[in-house]
CSV table of C-alpha atoms in Angstrom, one decimal:
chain,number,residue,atom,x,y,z
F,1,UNK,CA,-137.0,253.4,2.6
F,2,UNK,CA,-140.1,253.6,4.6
F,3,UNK,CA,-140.8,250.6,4.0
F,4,UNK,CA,-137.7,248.9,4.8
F,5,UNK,CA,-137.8,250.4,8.2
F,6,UNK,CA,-141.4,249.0,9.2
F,7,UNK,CA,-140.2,245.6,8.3
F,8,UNK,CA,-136.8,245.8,10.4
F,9,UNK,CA,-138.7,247.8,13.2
F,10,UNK,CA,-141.4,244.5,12.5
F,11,UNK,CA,-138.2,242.4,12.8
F,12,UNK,CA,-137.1,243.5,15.9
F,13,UNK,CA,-140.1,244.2,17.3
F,14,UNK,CA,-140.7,240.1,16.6
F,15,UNK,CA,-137.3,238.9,17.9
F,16,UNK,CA,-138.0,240.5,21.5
F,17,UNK,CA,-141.0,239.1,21.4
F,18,UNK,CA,-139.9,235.4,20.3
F,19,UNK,CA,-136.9,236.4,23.1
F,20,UNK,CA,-139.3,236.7,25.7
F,21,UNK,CA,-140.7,233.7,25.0
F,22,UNK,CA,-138.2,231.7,24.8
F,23,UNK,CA,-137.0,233.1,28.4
F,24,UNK,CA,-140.4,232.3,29.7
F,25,UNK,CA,-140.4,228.6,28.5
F,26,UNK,CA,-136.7,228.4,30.0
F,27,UNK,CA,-138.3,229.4,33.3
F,28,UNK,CA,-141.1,227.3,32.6
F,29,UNK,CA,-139.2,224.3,31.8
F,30,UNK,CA,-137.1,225.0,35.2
F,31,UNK,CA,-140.2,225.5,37.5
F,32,UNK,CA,-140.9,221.9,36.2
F,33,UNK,CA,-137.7,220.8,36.9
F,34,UNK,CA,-137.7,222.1,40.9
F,35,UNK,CA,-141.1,220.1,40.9
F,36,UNK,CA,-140.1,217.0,39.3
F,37,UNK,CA,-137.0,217.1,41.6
F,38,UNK,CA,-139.2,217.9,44.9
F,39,UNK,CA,-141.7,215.0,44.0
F,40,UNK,CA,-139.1,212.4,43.1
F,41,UNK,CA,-137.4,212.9,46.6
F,42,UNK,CA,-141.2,213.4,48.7
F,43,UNK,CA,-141.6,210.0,46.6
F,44,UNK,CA,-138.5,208.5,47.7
F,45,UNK,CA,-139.1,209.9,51.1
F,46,UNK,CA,-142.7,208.0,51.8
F,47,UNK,CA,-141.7,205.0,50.4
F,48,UNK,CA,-138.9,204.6,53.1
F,49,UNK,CA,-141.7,205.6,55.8
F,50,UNK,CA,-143.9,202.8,54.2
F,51,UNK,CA,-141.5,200.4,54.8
F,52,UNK,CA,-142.7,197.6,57.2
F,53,UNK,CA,-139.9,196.3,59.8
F,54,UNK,CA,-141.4,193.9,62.3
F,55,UNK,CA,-139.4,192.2,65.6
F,56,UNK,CA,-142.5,191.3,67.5
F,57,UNK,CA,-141.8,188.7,70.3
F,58,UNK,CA,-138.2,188.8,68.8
F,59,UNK,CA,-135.5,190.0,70.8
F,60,UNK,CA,-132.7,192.5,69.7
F,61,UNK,CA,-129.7,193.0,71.9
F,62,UNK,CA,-129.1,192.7,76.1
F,63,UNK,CA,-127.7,195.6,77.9
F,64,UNK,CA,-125.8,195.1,81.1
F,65,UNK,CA,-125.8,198.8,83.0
F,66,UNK,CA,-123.5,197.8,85.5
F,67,UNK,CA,-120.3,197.5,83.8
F,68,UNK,CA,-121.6,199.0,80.7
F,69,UNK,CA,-122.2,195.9,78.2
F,70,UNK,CA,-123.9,194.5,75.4
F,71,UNK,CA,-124.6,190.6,74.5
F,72,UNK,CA,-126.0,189.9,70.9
F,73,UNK,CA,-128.8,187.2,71.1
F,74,UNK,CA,-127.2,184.9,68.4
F,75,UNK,CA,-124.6,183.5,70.9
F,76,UNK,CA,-127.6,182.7,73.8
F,77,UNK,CA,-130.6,180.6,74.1
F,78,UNK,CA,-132.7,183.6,72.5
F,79,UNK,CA,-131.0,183.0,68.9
F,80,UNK,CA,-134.1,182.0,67.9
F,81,UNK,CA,-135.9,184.5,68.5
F,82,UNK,CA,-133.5,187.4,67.5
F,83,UNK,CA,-135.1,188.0,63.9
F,84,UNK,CA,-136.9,190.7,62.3
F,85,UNK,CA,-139.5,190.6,58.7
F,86,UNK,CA,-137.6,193.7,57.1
F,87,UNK,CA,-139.2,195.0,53.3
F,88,UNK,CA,-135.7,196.3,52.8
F,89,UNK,CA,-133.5,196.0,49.6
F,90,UNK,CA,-130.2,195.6,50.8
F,91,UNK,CA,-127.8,193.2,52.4
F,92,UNK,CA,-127.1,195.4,55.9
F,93,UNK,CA,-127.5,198.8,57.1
F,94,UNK,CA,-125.8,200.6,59.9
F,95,UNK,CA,-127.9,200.5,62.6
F,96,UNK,CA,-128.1,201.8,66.3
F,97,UNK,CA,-130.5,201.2,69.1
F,98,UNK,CA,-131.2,203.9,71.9
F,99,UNK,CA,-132.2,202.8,75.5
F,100,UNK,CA,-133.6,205.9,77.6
F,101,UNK,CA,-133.0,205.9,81.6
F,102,UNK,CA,-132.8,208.1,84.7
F,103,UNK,CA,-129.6,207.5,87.3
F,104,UNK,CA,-130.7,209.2,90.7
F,105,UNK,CA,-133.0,211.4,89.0
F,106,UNK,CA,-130.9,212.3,86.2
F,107,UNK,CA,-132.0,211.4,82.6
F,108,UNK,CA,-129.6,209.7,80.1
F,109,UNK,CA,-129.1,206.9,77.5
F,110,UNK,CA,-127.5,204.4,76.2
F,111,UNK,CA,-126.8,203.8,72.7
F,112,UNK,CA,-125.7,200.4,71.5
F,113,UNK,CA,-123.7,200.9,68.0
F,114,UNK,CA,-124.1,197.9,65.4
F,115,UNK,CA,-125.2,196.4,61.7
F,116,UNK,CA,-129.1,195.5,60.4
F,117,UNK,CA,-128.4,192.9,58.3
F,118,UNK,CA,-129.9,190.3,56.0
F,119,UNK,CA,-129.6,186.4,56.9
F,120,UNK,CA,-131.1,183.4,55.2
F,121,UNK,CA,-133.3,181.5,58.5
F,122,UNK,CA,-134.7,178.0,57.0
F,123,UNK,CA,-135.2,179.5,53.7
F,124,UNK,CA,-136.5,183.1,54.6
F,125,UNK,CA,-134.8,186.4,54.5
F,126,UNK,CA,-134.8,187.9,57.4
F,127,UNK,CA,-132.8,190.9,59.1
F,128,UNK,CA,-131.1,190.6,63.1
F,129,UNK,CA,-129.3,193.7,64.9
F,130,UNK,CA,-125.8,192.8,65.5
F,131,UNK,CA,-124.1,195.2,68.2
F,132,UNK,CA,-120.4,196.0,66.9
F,133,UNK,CA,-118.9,194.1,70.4
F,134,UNK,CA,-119.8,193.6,73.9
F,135,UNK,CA,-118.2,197.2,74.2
F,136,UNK,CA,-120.5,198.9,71.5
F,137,UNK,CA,-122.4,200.7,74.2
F,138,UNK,CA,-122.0,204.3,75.0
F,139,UNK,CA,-121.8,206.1,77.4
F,140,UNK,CA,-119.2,203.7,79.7
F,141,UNK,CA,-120.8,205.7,82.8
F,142,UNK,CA,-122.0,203.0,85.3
F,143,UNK,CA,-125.5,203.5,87.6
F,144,UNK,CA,-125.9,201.6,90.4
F,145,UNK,CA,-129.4,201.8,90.4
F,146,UNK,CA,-130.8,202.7,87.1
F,147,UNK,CA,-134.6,203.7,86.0
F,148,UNK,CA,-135.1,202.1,82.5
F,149,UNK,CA,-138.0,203.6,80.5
F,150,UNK,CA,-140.4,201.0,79.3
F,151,UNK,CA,-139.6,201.4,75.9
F,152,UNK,CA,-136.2,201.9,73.5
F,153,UNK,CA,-135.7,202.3,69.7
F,154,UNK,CA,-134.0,200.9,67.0
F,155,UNK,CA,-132.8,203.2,64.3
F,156,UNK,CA,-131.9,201.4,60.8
F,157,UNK,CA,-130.1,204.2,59.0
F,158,UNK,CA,-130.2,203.8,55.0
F,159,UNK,CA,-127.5,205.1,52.5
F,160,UNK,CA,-128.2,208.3,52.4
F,161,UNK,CA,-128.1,209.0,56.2
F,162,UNK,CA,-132.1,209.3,56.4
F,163,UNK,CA,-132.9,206.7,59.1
F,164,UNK,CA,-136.6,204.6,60.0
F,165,UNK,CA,-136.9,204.3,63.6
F,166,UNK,CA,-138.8,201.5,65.7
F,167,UNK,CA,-140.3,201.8,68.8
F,168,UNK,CA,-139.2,198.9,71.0
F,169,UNK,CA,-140.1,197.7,74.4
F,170,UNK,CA,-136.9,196.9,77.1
F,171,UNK,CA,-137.3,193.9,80.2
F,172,UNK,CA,-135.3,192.3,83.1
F,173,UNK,CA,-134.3,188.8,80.6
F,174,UNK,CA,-133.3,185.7,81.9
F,175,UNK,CA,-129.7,185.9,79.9
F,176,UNK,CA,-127.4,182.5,80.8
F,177,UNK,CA,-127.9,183.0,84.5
F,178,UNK,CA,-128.2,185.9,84.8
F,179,UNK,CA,-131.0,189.6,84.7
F,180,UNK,CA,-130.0,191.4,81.6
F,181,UNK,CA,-132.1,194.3,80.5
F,182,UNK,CA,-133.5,192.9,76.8
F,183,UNK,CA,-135.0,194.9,73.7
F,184,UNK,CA,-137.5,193.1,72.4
F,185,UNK,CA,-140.5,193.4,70.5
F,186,UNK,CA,-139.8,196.3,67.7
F,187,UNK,CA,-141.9,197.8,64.9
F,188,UNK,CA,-141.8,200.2,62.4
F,189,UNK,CA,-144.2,200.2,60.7
């Protein structure tokens, strides 16, 4: 009898063991997991910061602050010059650009709503900001006399809602006759 209860009190003495081990790979196993996980999407994140978007010289959108309005470049003697180089994958991406200010001392901005997307320019792939309408600007709030900032950004927001943001730089432009307030010259780089 003796016998046969130092091998079953070997037994279980083994199976708590093999128990413990087995919980301590589990955990292992998960710890590895979490890390994959975490380096997959710190992977994902820096390649997206590595992108290289470049408008330089180009120009983006005009912005009319006195009756709240925006003019897409394709349709005016800057259609040109309207393009971006974009190391991006797909065809368009929502996309908005943000133009600071002051009216009588009081800080705001305007954003200007629209699409990123890809067109085909004598054979290259390139990307142009297309504002949704003239009216894609918001807030409506006139200023009669407004202080822009010398610089705006363009915001191209991917799938998943993350977003790579351009500084831009915003001018009095020439616009069919008349001063518009241009952004021009963006790069993320």
């Amino acid at each position: 009898m003796r016998g046969q209860s130092e091998v079953l009190a070997t037994l279980v003495i083994a199976m708590i063991v093999l128990g413990a081990l087995t919980w301590l790979l589990a955990q292992w196993q998960a710890g590895v997991g979490r890390a994959v996980k975490e380096i997959n999407e710190l992977t994902r994140q820096a390649e997206k910061i590595a992108i290289r978007i470049d408008c330089t010289g180009n120009y983006i959108v005009f912005i009319d602050p006195t009756a709240p309005s925006v003019t897409d470049p394709a349709g005016t003697n800057y259609a040109k010059v309207r393009f971006c180089y974009a190391e991006l994958g797909d065809e368009a991406y929502k996309a908005y650009v943000v133009v600071p200010f002051t009216c009588n001392g009081a800080p705001g901005a305007y954003f200007i709503y629209g699409n990123f997307t890809l067109e085909n320019v004598n054979g290259l792939s390139l990307y142009a900001f297309h504002p949704l309408g003239p009216s894609a600007v918001v807030p409506k709030a006139t200023c009669a006399d407004p202080t822009f900032l010398p610089f705006s950004s363009l915001h191209v927001v991917f799938p998943d809602g993350s977003e790579k943001v351009l500084t831009c730089f915003i001018n009095t432009t020439l616009v069919g006759g008349s001063y518009l307030w241009g952004v021009a010259s963006c790069v993320g780089a």
